[in-house]
PDB file of C-alpha atoms in Angstrom:
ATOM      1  CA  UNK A   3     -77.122  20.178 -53.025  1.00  0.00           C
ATOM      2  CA  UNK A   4     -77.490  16.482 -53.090  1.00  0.00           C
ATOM      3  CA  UNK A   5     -73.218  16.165 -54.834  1.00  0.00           C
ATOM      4  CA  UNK A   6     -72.571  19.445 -52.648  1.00  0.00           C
ATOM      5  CA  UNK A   7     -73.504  17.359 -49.099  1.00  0.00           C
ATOM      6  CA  UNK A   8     -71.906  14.151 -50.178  1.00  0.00           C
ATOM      7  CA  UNK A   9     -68.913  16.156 -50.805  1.00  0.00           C
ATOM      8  CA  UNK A  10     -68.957  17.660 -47.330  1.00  0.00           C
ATOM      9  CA  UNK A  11     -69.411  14.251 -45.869  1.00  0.00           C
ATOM     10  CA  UNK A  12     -66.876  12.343 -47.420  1.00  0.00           C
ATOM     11  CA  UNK A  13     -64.514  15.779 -47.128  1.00  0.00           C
ATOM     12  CA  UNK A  14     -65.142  14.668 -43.408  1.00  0.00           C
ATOM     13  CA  UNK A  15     -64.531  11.491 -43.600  1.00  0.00           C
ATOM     14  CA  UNK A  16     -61.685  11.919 -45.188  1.00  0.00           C
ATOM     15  CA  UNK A  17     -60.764  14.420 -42.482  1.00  0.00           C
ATOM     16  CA  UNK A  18     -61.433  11.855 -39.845  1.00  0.00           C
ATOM     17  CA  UNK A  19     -59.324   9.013 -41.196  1.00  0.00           C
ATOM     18  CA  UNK A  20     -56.665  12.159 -41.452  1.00  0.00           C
ATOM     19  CA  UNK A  21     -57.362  12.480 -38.343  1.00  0.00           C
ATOM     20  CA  UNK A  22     -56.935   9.184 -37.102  1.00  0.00           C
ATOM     21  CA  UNK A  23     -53.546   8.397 -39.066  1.00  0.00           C
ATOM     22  CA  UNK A  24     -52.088  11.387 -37.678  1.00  0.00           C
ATOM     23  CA  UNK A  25     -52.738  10.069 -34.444  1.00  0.00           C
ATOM     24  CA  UNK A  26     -51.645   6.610 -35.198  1.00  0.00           C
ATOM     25  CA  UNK A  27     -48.225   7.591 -36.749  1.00  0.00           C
ATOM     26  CA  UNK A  28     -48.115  10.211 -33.631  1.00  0.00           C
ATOM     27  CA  UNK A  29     -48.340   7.416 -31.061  1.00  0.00           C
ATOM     28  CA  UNK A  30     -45.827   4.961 -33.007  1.00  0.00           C
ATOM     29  CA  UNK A  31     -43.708   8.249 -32.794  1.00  0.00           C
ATOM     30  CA  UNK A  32     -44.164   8.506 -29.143  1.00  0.00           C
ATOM     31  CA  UNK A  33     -43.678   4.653 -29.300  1.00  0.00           C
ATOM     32  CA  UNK A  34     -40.370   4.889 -30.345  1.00  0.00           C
ATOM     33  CA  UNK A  35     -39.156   7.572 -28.634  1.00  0.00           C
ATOM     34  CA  UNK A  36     -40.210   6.163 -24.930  1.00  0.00           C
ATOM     35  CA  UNK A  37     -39.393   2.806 -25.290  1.00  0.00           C
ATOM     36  CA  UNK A  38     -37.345   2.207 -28.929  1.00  0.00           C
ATOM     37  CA  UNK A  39     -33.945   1.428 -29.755  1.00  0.00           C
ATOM     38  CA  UNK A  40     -32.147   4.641 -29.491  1.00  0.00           C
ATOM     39  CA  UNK A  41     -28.125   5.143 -29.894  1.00  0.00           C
ATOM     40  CA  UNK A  42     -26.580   5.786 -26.523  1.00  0.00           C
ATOM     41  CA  UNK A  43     -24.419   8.534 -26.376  1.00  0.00           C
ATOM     42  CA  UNK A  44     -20.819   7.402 -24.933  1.00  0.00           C
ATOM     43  CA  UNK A  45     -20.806   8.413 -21.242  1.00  0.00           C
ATOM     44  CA  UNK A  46     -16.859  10.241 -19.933  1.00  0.00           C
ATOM     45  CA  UNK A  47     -15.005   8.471 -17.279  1.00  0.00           C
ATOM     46  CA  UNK A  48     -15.423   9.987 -14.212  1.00  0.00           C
ATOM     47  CA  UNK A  49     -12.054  12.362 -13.040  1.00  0.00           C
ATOM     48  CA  UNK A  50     -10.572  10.596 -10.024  1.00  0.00           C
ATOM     49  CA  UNK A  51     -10.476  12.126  -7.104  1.00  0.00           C
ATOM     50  CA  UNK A  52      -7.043  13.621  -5.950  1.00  0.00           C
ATOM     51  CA  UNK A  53      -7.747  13.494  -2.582  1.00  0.00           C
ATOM     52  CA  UNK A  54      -8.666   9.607  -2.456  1.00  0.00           C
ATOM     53  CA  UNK A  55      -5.356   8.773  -4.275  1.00  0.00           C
ATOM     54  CA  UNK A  56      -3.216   7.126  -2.291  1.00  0.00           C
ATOM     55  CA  UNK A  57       0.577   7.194  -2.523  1.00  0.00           C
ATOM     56  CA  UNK A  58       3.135   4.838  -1.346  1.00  0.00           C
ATOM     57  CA  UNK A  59       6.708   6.222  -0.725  1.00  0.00           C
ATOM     58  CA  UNK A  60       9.592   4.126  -2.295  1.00  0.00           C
ATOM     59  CA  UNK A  61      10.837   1.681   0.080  1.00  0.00           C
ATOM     60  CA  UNK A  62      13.727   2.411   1.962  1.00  0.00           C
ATOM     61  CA  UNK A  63      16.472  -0.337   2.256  1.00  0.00           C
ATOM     62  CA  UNK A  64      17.274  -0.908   6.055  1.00  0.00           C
ATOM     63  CA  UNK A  65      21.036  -0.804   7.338  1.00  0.00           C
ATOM     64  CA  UNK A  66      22.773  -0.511  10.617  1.00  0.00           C
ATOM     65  CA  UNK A  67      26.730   0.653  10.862  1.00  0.00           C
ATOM     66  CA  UNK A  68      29.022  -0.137  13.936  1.00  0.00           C
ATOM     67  CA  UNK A  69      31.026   2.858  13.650  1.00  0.00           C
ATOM     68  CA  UNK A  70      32.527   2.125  16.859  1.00  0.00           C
ATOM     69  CA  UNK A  71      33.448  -1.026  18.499  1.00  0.00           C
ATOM     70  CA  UNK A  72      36.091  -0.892  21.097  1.00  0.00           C
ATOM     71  CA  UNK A  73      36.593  -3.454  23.595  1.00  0.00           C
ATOM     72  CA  UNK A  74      38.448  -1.047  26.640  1.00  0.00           C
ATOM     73  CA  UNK A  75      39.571  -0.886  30.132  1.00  0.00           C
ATOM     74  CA  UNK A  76      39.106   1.948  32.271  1.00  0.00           C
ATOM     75  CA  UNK A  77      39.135   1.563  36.196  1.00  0.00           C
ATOM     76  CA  UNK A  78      39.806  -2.405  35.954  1.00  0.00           C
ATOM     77  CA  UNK A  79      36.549  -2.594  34.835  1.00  0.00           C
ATOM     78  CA  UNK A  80      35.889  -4.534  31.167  1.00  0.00           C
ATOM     79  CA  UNK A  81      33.689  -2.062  28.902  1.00  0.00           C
ATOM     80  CA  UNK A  82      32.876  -2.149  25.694  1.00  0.00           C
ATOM     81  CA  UNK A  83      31.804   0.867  23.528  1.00  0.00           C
ATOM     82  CA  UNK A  84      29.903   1.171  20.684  1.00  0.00           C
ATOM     83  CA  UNK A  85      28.620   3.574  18.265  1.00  0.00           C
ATOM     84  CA  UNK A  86      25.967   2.559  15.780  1.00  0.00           C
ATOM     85  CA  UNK A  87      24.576   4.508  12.842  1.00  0.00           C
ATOM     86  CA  UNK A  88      21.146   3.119  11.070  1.00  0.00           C
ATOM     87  CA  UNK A  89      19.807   3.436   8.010  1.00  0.00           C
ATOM     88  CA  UNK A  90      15.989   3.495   6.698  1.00  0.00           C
ATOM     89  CA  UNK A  91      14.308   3.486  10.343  1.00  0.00           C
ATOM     90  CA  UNK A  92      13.269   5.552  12.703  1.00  0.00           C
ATOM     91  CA  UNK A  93      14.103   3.705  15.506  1.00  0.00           C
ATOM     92  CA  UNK A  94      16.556   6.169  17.914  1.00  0.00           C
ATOM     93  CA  UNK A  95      17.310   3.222  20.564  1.00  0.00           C
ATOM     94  CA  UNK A  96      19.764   0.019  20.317  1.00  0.00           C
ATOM     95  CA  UNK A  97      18.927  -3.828  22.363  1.00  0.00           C
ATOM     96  CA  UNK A  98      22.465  -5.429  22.663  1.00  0.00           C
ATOM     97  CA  UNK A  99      23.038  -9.220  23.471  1.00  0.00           C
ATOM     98  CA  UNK A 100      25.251 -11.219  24.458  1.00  0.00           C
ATOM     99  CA  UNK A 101      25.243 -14.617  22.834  1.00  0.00           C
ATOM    100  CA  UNK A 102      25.646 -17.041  25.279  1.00  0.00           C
ATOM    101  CA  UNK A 103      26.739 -20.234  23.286  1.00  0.00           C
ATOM    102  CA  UNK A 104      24.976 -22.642  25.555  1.00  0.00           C
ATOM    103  CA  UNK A 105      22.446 -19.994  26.579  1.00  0.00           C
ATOM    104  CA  UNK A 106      20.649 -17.521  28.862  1.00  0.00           C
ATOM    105  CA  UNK A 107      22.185 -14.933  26.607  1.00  0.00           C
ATOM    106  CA  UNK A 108      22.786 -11.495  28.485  1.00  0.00           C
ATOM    107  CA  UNK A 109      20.395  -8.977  26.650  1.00  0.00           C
ATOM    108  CA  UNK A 110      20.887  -5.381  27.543  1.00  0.00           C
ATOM    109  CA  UNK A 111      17.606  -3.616  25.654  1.00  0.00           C
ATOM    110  CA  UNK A 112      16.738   0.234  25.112  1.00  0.00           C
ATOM    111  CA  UNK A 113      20.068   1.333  25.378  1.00  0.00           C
ATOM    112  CA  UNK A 114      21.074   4.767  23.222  1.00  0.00           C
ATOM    113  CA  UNK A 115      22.736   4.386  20.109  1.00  0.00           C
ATOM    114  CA  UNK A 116      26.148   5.482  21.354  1.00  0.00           C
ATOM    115  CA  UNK A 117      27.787   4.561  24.805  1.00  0.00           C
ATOM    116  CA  UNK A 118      29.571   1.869  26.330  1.00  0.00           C
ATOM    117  CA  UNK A 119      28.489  -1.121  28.658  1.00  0.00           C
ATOM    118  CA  UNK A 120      29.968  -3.672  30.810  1.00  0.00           C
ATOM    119  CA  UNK A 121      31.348  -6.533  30.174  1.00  0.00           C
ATOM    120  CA  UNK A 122      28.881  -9.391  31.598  1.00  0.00           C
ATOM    121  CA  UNK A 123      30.341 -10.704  35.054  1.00  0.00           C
ATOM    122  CA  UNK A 124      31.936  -7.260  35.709  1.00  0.00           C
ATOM    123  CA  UNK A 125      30.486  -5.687  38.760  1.00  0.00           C
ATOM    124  CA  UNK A 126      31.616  -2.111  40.776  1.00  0.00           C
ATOM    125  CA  UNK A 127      30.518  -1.141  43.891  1.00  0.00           C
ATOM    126  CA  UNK A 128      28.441   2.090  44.660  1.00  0.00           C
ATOM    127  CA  UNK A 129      32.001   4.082  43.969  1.00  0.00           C
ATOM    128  CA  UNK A 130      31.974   2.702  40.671  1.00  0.00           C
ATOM    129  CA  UNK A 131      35.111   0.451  41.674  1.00  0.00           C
ATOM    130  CA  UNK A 132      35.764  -2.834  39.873  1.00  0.00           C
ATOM    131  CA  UNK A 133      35.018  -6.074  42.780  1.00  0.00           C
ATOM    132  CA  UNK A 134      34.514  -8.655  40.218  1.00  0.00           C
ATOM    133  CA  UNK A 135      35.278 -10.151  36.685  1.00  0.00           C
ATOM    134  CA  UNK A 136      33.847 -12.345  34.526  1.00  0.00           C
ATOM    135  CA  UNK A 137      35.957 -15.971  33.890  1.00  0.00           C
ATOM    136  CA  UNK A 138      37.157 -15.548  38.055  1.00  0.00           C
ATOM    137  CA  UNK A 139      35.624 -16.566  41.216  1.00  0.00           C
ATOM    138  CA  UNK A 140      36.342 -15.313  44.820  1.00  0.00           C
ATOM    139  CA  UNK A 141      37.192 -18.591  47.218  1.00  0.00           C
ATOM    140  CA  UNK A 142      37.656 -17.449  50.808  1.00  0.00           C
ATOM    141  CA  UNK A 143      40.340 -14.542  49.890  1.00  0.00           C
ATOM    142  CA  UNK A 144      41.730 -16.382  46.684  1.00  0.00           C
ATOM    143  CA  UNK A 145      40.778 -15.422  43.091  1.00  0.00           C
ATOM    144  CA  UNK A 146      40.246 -18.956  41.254  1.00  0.00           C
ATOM    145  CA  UNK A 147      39.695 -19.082  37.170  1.00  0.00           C
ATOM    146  CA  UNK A 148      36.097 -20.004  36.460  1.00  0.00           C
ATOM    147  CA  UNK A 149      32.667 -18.814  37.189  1.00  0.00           C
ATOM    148  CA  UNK A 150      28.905 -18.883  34.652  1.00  0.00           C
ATOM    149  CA  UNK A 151      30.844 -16.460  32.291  1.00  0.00           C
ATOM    150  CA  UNK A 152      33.740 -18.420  31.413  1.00  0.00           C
ATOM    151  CA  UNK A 153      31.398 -17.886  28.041  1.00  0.00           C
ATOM    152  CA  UNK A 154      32.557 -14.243  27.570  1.00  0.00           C
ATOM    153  CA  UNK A 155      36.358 -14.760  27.236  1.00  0.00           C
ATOM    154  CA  UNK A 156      38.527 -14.218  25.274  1.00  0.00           C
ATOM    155  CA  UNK A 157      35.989 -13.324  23.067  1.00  0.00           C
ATOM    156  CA  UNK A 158      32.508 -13.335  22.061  1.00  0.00           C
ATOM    157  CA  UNK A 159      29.363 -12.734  19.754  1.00  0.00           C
ATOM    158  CA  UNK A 160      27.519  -9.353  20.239  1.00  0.00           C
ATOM    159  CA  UNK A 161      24.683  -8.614  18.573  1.00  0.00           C
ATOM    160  CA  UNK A 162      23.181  -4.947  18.348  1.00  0.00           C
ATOM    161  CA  UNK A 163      19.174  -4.581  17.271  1.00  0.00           C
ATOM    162  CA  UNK A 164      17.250  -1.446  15.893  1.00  0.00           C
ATOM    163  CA  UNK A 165      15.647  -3.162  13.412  1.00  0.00           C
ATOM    164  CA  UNK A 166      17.817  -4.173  11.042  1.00  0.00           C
ATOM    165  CA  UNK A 167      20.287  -5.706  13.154  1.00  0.00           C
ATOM    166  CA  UNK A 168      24.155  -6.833  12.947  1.00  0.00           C
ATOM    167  CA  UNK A 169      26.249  -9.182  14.730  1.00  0.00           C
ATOM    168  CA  UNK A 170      29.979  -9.221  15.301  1.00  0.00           C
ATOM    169  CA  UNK A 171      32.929 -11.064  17.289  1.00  0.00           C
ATOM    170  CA  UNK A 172      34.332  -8.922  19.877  1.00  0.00           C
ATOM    171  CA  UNK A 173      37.949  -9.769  22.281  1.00  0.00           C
ATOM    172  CA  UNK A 174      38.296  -9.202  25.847  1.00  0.00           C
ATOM    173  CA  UNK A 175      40.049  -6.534  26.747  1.00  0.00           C
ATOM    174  CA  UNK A 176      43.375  -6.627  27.361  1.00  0.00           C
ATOM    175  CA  UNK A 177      45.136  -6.022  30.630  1.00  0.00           C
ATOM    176  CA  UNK A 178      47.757  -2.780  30.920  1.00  0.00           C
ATOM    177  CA  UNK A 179      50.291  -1.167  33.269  1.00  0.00           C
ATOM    178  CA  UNK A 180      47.031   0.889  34.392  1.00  0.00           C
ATOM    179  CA  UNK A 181      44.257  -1.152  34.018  1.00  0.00           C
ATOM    180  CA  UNK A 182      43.632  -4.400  34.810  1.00  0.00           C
ATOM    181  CA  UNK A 183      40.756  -6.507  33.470  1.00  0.00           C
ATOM    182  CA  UNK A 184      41.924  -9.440  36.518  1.00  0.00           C
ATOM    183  CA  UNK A 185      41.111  -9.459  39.600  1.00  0.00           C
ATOM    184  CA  UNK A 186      43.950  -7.722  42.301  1.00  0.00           C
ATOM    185  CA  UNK A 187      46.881 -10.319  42.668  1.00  0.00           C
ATOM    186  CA  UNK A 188      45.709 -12.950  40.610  1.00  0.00           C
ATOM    187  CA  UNK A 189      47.424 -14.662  37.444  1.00  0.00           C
ATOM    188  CA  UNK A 190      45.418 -16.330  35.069  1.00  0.00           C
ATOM    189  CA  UNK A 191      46.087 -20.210  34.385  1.00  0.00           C
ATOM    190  CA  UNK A 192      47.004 -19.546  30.985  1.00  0.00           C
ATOM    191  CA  UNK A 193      50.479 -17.313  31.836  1.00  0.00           C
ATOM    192  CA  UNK A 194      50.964 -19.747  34.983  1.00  0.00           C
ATOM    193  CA  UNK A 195      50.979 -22.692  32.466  1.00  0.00           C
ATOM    194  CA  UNK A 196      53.208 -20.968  30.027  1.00  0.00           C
ATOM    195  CA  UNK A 197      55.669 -20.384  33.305  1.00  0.00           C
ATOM    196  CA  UNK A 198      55.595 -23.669  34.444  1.00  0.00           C
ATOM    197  CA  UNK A 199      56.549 -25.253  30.942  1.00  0.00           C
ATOM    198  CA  UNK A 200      59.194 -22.406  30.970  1.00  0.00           C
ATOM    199  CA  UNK A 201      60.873 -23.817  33.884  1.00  0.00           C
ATOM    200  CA  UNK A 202      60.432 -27.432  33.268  1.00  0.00           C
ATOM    201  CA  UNK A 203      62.341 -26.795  29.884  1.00  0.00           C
ATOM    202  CA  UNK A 204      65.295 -29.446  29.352  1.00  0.00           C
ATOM    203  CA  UNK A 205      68.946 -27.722  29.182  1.00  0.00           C
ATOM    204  CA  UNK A 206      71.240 -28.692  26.682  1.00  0.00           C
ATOM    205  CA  UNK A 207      74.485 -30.083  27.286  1.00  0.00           C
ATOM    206  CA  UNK A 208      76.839 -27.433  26.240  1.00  0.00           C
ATOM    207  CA  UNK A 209      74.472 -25.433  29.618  1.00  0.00           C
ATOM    208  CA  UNK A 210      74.554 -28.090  31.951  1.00  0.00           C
ATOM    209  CA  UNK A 211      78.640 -28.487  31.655  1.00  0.00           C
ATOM    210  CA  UNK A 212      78.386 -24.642  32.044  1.00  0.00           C
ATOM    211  CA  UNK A 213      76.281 -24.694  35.206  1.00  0.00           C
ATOM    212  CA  UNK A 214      78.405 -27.076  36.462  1.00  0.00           C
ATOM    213  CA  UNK A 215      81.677 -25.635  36.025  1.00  0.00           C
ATOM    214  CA  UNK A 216      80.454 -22.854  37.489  1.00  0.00           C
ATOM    215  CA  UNK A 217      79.241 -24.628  40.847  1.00  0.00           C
ATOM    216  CA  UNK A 218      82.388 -26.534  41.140  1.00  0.00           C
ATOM    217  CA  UNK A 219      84.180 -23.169  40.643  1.00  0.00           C
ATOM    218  CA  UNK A 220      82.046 -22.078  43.809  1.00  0.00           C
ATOM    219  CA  UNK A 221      82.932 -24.707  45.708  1.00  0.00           C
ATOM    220  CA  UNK A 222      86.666 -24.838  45.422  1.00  0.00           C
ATOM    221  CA  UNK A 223      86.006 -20.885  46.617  1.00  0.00           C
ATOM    222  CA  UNK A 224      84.340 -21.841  49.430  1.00  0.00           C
ATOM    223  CA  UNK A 225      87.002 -24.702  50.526  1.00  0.00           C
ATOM    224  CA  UNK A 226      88.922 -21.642  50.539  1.00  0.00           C
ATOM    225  CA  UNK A 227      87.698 -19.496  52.379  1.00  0.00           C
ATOM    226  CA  UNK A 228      87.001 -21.725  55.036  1.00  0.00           C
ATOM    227  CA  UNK A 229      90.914 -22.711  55.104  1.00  0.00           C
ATOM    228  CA  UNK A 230      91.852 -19.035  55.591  1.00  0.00           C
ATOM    229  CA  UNK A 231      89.452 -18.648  58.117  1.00  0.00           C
ATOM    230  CA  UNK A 232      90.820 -21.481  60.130  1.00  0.00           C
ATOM    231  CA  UNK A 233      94.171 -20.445  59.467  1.00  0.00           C
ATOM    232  CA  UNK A 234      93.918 -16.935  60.833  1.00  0.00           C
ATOM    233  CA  UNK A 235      92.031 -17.896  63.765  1.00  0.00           C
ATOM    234  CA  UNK A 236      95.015 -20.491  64.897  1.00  0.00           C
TER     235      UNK A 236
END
């Protein structure tokens, strides 16, 4: 009985320490598991979004073409017209100035991109008739060269803005048979001068003798006539 008991108790003693291993190598497990080294598992990039992509259009190169410049008369009134074409903007209007060397420049802004405009200094009445010019003055009832847009003639800078912008040299326009960019009656300086040294021009000798031949030959005519006259009236 005595061996049988012992053998019971140390059977359960034996258990117990079993027992208590089992538990001990348990909680190391449980050890390890919570808060252990452990191999992390490689996470996947997250998919971007489609919708939160944002896309930038190639950039446009900006341009601006004067298809039409023509500096015209029409009703003795100075216009010019224009036509411009633009490239890479949608801007659907055209500022045009003047450049005024020595300044205010005339600017003429929000103007469509094809038309034509006055010259600066022309003005028409309500009838649309011309009653002034640029480069002339009005003194009493005499047209007289020179007034604040002597600037304009013969020619000058233009520029034309939509953003790009483009700037060109533009001439007066001309006078004709129908149209004349001058006020009524007047002559400008310039053709007066070229009369004057016209006139004042020496003659050459081979003229002069000419010129005077030809008076004497007048005058020996007129000595007589006035003999035959005399003579018939006696």
């Amino acid at each position: 009985m005595t061996a049988t008991t012992c053998s019971n108790a140390q059977w359960l003693r034996a258990r117990g320490r079993i027992g208590v291993a089992a538990a001990a190598a348990l909680g190391a497990t449980l050890i390890l598991a919570v808060g252990g080294p452990a191999s992390a598992e490689p996470t996947a990039e997250p998919t971007p979004d489609p919708a939160a992509t944002v896309l930038y259009p190639p950039e446009l190169m900006s341009s601006l073409a004067l298809t039409v410049l023509d500096p015209i008369c029409d009703g003795d009134v100075p216009y010019l017209r224009y036509a411009v074409v633009p490239t890479g903007t949608p801007n659907t209007t055209v500022t045009i100035t003047w450049l005024n060397p020595n300044g205010p420049d005339v600017v003429l802004p929000n103007l469509p991109l094809t038309g034509r405009v006055r010259w600066p200094g022309a003005e028409v009445d309500a009838q649309g008739r011309a009653v002034d010019w640029p480069g002339w003055r009005l003194e009493g009832d005499t047209w007289v060269e020179g007034d604040e847009y002597d600037w304009v003639r013969p020619s000058v800078d233009v520029k034309f803005v939509v953003n790009p912008e483009a700037t060109t040299t533009v001439a007066y326009p001309p006078s004709s048979p129908s149209c004349s960019t001058n006020p009524p009656g007047s002559t400008p300086m310039t053709a007066q001068a070229v009369s004057h040294r016209t006139a004042a021009l020496p003659r050459t000798g081979t003229e002069a003798l000419r010129l005077a031949l030809v008076a004497a030959g007048l005058l020996v005519l007129g000595t007589a006539a006035v003999v035959l006259t005399r003579r018939r009236r006696a």
